[in-house]
PDB file of C-alpha atoms in Angstrom:
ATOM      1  CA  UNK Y 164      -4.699 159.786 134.151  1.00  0.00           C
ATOM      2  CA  UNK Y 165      -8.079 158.617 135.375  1.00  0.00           C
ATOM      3  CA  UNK Y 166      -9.459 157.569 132.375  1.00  0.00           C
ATOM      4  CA  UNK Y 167      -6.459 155.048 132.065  1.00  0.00           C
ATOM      5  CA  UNK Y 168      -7.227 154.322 135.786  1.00  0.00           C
ATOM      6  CA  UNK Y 169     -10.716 153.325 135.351  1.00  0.00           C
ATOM      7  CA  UNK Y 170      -9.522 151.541 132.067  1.00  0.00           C
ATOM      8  CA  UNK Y 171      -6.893 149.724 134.468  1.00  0.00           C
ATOM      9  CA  UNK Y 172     -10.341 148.796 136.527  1.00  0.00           C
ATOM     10  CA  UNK Y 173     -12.249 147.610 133.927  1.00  0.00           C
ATOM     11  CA  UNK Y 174      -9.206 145.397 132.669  1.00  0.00           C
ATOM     12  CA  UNK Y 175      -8.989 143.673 135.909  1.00  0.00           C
ATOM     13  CA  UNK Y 176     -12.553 143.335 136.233  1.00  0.00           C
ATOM     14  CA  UNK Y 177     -12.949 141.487 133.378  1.00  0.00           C
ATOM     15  CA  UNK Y 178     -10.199 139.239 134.141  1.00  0.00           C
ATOM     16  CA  UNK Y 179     -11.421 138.931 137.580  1.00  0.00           C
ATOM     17  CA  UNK Y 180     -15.144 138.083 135.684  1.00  0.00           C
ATOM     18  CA  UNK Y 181     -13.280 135.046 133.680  1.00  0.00           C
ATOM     19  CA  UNK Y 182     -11.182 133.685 136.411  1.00  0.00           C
ATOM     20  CA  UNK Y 183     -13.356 133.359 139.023  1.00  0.00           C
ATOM     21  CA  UNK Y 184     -16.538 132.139 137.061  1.00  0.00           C
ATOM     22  CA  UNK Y 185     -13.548 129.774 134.897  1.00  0.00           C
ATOM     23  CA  UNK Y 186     -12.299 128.296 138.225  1.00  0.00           C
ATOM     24  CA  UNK Y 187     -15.948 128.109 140.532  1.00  0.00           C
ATOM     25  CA  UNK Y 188     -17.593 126.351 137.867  1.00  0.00           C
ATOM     26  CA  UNK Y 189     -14.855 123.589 137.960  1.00  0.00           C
ATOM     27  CA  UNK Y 190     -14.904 122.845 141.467  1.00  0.00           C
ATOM     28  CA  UNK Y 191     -18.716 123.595 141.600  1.00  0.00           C
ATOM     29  CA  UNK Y 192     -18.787 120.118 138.712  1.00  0.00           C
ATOM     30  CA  UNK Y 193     -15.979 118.492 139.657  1.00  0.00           C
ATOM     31  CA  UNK Y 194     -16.465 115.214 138.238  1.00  0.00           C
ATOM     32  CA  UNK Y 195     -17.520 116.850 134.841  1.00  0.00           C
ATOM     33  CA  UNK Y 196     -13.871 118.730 134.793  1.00  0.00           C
ATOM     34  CA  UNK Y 197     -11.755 115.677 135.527  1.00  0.00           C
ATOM     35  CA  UNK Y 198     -13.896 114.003 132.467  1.00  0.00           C
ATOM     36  CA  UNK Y 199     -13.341 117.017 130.304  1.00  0.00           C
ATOM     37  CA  UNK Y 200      -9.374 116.790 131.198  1.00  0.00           C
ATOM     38  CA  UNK Y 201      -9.358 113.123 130.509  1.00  0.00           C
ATOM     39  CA  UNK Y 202     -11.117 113.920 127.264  1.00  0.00           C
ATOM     40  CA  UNK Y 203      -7.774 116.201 126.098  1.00  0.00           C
ATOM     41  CA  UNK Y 204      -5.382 114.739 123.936  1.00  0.00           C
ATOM     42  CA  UNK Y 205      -2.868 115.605 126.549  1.00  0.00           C
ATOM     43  CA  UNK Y 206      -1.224 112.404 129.208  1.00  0.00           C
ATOM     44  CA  UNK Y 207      -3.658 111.061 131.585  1.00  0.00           C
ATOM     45  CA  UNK Y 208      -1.173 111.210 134.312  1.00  0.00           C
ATOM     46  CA  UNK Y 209      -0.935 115.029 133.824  1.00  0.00           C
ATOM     47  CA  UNK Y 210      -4.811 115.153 135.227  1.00  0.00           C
ATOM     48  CA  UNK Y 211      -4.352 114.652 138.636  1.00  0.00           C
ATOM     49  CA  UNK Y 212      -2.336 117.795 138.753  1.00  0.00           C
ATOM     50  CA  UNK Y 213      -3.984 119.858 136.251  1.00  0.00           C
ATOM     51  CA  UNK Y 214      -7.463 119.417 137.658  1.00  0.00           C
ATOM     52  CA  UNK Y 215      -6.245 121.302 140.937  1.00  0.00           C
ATOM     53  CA  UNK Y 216      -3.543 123.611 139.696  1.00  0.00           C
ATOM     54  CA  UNK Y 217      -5.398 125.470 136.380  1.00  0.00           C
ATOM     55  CA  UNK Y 218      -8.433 126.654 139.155  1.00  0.00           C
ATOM     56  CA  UNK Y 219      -6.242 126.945 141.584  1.00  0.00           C
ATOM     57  CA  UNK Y 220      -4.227 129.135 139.455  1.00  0.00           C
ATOM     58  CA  UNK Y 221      -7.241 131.181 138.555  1.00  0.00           C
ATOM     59  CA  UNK Y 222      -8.518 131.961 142.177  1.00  0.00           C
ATOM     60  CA  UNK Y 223      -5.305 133.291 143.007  1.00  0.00           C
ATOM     61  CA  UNK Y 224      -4.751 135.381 139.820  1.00  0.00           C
ATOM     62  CA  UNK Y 225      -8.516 136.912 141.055  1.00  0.00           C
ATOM     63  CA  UNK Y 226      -7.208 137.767 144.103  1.00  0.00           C
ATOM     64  CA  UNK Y 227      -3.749 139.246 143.060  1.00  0.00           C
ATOM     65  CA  UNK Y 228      -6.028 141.170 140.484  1.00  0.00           C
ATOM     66  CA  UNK Y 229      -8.364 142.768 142.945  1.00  0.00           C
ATOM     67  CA  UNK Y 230      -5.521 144.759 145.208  1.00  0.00           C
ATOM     68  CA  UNK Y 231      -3.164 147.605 144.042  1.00  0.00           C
ATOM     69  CA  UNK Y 232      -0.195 145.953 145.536  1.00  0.00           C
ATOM     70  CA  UNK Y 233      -0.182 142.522 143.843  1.00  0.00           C
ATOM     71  CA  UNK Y 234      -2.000 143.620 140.535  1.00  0.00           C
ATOM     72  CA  UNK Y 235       0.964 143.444 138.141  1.00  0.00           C
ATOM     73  CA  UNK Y 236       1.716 140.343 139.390  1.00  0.00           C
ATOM     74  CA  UNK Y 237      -1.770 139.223 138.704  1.00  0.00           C
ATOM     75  CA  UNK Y 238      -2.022 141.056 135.267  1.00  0.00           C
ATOM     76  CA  UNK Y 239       2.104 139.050 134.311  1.00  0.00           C
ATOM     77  CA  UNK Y 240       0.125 135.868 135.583  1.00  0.00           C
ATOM     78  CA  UNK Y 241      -3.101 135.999 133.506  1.00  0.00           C
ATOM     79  CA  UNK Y 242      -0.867 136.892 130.215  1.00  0.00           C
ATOM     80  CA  UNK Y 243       1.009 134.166 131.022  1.00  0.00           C
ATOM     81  CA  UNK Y 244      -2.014 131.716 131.566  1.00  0.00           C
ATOM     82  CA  UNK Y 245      -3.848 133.021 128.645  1.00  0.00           C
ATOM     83  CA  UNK Y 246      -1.376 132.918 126.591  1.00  0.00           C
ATOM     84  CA  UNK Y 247      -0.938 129.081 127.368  1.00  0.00           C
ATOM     85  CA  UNK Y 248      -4.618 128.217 126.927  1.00  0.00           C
ATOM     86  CA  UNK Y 249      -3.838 130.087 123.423  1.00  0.00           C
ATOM     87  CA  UNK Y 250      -1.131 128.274 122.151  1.00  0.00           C
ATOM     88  CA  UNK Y 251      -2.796 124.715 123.465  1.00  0.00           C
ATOM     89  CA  UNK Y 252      -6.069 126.141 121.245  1.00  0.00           C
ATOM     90  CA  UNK Y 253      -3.506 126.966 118.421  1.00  0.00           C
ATOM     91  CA  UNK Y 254      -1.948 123.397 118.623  1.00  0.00           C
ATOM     92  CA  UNK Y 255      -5.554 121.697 118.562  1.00  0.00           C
ATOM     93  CA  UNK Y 256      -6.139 123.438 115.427  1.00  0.00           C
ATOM     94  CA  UNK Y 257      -2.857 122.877 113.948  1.00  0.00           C
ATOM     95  CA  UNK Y 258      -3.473 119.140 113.891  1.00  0.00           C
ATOM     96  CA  UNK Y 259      -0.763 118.523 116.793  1.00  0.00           C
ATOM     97  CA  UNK Y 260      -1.994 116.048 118.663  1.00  0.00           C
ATOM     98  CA  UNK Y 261      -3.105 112.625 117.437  1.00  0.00           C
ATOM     99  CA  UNK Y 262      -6.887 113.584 117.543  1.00  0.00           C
ATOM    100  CA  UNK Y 263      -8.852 116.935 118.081  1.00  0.00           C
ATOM    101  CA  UNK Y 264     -11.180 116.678 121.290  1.00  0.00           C
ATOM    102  CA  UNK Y 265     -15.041 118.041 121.223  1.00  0.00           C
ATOM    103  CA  UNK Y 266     -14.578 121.579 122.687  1.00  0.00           C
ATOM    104  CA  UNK Y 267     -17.554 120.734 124.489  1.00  0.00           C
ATOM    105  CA  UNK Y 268     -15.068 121.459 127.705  1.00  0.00           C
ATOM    106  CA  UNK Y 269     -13.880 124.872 129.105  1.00  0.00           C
ATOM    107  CA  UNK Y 270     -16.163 127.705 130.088  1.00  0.00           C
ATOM    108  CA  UNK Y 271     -18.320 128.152 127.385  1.00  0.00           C
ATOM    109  CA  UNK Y 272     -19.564 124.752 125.827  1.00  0.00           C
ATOM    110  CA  UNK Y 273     -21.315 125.751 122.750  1.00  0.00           C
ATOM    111  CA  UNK Y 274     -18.059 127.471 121.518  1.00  0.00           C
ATOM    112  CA  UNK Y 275     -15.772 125.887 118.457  1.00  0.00           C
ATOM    113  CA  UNK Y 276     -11.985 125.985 118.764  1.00  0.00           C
ATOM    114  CA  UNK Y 277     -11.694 129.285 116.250  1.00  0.00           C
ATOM    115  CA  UNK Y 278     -13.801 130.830 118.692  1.00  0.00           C
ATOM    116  CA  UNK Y 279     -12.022 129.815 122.027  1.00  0.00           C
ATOM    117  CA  UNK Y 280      -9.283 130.745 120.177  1.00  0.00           C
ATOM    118  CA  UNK Y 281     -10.449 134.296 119.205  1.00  0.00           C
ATOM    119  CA  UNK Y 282     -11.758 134.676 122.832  1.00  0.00           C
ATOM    120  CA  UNK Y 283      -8.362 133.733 124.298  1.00  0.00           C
ATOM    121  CA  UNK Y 284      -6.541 136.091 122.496  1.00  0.00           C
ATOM    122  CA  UNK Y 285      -9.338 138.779 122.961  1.00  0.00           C
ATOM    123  CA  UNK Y 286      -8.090 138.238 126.805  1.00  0.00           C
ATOM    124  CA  UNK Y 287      -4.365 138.111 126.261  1.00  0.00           C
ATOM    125  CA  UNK Y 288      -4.856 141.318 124.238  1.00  0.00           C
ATOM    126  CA  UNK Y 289      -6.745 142.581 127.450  1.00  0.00           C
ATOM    127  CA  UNK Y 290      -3.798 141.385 130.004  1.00  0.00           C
ATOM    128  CA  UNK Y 291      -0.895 143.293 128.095  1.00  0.00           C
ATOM    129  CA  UNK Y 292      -3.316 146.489 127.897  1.00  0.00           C
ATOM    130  CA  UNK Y 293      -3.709 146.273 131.535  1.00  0.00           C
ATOM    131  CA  UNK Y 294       0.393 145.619 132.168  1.00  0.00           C
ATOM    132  CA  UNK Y 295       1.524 148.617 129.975  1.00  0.00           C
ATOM    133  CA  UNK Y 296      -0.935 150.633 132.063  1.00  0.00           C
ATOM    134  CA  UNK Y 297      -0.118 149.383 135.391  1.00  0.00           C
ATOM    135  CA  UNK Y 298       3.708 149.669 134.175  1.00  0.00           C
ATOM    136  CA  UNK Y 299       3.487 153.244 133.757  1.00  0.00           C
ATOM    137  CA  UNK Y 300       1.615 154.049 136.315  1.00  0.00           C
ATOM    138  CA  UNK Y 301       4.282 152.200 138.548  1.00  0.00           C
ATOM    139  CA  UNK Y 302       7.596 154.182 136.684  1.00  0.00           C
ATOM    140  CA  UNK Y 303       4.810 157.308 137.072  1.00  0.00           C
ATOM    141  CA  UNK Y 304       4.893 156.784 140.829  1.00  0.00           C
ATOM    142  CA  UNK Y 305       8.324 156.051 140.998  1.00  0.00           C
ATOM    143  CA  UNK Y 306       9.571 159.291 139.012  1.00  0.00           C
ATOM    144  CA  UNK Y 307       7.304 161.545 141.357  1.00  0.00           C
ATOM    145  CA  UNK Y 308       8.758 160.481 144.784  1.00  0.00           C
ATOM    146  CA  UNK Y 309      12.231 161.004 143.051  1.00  0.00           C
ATOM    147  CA  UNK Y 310      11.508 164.277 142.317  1.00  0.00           C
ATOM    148  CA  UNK Y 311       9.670 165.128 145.449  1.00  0.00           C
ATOM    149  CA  UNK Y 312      12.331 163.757 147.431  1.00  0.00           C
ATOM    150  CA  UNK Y 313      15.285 165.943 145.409  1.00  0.00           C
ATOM    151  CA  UNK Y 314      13.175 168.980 146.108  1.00  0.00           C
ATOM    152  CA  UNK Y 315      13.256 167.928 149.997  1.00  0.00           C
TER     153      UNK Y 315
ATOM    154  CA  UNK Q1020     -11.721 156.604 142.349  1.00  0.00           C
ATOM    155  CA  UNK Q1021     -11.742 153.982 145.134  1.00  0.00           C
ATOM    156  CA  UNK Q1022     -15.919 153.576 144.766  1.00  0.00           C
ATOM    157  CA  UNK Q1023     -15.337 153.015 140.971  1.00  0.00           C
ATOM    158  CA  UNK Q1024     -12.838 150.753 141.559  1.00  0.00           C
ATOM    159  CA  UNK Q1025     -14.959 148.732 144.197  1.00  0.00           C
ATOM    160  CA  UNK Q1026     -18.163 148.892 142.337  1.00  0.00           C
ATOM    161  CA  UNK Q1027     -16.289 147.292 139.284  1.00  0.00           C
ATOM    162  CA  UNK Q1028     -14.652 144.449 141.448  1.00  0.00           C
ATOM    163  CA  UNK Q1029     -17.908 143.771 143.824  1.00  0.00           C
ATOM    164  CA  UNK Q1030     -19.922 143.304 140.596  1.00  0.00           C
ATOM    165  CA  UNK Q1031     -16.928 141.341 138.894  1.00  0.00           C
ATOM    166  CA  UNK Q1032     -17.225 138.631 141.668  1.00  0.00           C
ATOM    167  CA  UNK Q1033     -20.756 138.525 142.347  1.00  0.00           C
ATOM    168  CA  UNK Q1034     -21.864 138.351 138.537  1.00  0.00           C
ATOM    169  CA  UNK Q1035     -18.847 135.314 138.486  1.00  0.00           C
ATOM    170  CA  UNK Q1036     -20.410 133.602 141.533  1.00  0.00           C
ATOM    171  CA  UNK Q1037     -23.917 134.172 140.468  1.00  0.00           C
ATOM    172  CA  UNK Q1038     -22.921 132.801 137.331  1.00  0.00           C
ATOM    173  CA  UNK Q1039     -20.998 129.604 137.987  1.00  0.00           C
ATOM    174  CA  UNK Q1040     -24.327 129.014 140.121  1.00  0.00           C
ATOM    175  CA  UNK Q1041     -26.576 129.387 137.407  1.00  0.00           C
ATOM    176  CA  UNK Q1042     -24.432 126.773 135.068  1.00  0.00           C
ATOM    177  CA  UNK Q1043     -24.169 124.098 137.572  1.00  0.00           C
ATOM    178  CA  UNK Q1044     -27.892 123.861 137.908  1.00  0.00           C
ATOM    179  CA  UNK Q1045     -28.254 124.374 134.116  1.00  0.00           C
ATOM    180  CA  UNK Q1046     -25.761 121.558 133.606  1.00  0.00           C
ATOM    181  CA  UNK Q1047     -26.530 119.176 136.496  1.00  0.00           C
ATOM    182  CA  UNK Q1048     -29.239 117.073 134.934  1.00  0.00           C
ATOM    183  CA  UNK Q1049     -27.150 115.914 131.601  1.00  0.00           C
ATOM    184  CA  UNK Q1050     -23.544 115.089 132.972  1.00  0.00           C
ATOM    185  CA  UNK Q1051     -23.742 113.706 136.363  1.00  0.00           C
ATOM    186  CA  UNK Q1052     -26.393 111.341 134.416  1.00  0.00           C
ATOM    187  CA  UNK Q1053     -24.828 107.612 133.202  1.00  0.00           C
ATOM    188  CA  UNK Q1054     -23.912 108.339 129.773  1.00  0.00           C
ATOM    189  CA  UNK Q1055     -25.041 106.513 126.931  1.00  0.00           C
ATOM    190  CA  UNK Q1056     -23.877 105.744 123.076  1.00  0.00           C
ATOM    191  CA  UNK Q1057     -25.910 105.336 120.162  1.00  0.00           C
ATOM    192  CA  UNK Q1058     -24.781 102.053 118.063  1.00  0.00           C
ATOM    193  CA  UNK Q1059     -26.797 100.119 115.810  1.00  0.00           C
ATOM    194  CA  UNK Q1060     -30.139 100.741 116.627  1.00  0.00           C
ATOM    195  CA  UNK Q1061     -29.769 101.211 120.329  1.00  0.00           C
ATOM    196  CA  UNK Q1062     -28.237 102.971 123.089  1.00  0.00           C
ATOM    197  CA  UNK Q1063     -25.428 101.308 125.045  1.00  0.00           C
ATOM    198  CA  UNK Q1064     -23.240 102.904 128.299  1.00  0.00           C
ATOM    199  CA  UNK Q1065     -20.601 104.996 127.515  1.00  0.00           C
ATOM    200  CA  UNK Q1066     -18.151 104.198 130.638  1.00  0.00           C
ATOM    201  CA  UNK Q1067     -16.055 107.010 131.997  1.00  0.00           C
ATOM    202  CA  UNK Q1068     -15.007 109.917 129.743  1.00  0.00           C
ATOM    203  CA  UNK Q1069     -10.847 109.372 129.507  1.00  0.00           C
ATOM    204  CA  UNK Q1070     -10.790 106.276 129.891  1.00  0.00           C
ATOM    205  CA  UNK Q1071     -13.288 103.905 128.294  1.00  0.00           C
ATOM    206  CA  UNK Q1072     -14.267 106.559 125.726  1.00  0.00           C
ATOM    207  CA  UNK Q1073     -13.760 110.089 124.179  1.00  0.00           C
ATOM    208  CA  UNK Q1074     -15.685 112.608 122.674  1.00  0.00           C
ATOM    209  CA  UNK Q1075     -13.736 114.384 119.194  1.00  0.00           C
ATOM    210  CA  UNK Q1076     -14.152 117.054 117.167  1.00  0.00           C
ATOM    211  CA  UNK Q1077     -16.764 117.248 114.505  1.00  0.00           C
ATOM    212  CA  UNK Q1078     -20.977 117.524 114.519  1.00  0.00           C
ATOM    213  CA  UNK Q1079     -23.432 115.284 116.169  1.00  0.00           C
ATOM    214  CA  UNK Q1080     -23.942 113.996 119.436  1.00  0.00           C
ATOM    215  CA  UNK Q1081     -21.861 112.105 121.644  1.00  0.00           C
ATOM    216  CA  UNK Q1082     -23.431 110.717 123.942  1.00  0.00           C
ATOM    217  CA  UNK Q1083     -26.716 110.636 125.552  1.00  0.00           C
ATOM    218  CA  UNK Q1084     -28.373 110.734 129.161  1.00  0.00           C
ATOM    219  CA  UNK Q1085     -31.754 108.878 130.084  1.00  0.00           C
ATOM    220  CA  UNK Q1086     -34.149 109.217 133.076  1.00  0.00           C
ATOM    221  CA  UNK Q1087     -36.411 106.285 132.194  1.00  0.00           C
ATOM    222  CA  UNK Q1088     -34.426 104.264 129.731  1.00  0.00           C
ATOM    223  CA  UNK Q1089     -36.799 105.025 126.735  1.00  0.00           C
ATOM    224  CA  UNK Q1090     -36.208 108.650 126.059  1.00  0.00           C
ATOM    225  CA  UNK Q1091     -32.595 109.534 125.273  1.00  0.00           C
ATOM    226  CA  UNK Q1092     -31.598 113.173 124.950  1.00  0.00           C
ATOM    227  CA  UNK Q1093     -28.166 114.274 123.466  1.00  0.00           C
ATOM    228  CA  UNK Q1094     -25.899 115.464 126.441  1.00  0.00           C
ATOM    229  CA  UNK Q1095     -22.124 115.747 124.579  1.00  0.00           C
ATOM    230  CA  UNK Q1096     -21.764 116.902 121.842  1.00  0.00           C
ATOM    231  CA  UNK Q1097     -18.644 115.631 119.240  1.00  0.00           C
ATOM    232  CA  UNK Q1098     -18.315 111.968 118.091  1.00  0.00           C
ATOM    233  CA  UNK Q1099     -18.322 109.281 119.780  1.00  0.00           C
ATOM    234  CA  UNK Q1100     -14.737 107.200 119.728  1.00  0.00           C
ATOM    235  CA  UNK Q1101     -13.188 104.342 121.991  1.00  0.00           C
ATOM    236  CA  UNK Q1102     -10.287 102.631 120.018  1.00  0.00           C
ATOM    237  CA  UNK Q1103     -10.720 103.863 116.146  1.00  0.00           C
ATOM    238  CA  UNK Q1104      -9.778 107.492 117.074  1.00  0.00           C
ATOM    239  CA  UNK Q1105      -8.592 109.586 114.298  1.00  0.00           C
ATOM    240  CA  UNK Q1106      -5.222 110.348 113.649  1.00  0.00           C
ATOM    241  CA  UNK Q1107      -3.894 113.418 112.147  1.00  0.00           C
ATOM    242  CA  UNK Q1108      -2.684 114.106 108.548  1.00  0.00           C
ATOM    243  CA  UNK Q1109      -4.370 111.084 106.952  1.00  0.00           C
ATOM    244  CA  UNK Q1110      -7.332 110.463 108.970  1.00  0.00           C
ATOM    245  CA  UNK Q1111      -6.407 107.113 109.559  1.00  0.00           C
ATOM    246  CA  UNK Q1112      -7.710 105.077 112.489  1.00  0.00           C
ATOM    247  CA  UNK Q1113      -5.699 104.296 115.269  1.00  0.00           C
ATOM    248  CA  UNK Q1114      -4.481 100.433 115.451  1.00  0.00           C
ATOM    249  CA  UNK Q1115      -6.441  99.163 118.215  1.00  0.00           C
ATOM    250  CA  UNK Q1116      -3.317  97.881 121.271  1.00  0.00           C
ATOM    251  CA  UNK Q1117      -2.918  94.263 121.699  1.00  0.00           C
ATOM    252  CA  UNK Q1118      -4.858  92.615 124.679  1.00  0.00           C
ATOM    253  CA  UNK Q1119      -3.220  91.303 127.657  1.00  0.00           C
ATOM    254  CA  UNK Q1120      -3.866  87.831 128.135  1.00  0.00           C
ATOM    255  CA  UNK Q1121      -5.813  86.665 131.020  1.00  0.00           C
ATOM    256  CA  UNK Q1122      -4.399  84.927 134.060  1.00  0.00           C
ATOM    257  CA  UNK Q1123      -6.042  81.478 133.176  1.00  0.00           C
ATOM    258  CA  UNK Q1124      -4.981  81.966 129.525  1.00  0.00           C
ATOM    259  CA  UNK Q1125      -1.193  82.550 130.426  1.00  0.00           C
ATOM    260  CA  UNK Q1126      -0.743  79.015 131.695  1.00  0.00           C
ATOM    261  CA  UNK Q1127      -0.064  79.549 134.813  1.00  0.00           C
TER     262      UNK Q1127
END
């Protein structure tokens, strides 16, 4: 039970690690993340939202991650974010779109789209881990008041 | 457990924060530079990322920053493309939209 706990911790951590340094470094270079969006292959008028919701998004997932209450929430959220940054990376290297941006844009410059890809799914990988754990610990919880409470 | 957990988080956020820090001054001399294109023989602005240009897939730089005008240093990396973007499948360029004709030309 504590060894899945602290793996529980680490999971979050990590997530915590690549939300919070995804989002701060977009608002910290604002004008460089509104270029990089316009630079998708994706419609311009989408940018205006995107540019605040995606680190938006992120800060809140952080936060959701960091307390007991909310983490499952946070852990359904960053599957569900990570798995959308996945399929857009799968869709760039399926040809989908009309061209295939630099990925000079997104956290880490210097990486292709195989690798942004691999890393993505490294994290969605990560998310479900930490669901399944939280999950059980949750049903865990639940199971143990319901049979301290028949013994009362 | 509850000194694990917030040794983990504290050092979660503050290697994030410490982090995004650390790029933005790392990154602040290339892209808040005007951004230039190279083009037969010289360098010409770039425009606004989005709109008057993109940078696609594929090795090379493109485009470039200067601080005096002489020296050009790469700053994106991709290739340079306005209106003969690549399409997929056969690679073939992109027909270029027709131009909307000028108020004086419209005769009006």
């Amino acid at each position: 039970m504590f060894k899945k706990q602290v793996m529980l911790e680490c999971v979050s951590a990590l997530l915590i690690l690549l939300f919070l340094y995804a989002s701060l470094s977009k608002f910290m270079d604002f004008k460089t993340f509104i270029g990089e969006m316009n630079n998708q292959p994706l419609p311009k008028s989408w940018t205006p939202f995107l540019v605040w919701f995606i680190p938006c998004t992120e800060i809140v997932l952080s936060i959701a991650l960091i307390f007991e209450r909310t983490r499952l929430l946070g852990l359904y959220g960053s599957v569900v974010l990570m798995g959308l940054f996945t399929v857009y990376a799968m869709l760039i290297l399926l040809h989908f779109f009309p061209r295939v941006p630099c990925s000079c844009g997104g956290i880490i410059k210097k990486l292709t789209w195989p690798q942004h890809l691999a890393m993505n799914l490294f994290f969605v990988a990560l998310s479900l881990s930490g669901v399944i754990i939280q999950r059980r610990k949750y049903f865990n919880s639940i199971i143990i008041t319901k049979n301290k409470n028949s013994l009362v | 457990m509850k000194k694990v957990k917030w040794t983990l988080m504290s050092l979660a956020v503050i290697i994030s924060v410490g982090g995004a820090f650390a790029n933005r001054v790392h990154n602040q001399s290339c892209t808040g530079d005007t951004q230039y294109y190279y083009a037969g023989g010289g360098y010409s602005e770039a425009g606004i990322i989005g709109t008057n240009y993109v940078c696609d897939s594929g090795s090379g730089t493109c485009t470039y920053y200067t601080t005096d005008k002489i020296h050009y240093y790469s700053c994106e990396s991709g290739v340079y493309c306005t209106q003969n973007c690549l399409t997929r499948g056969n690679l073939k360029p992109v027909k270029p939209k027709k131009p909307v004709p000028s108020p004086e030309h419209s005769g009006q």
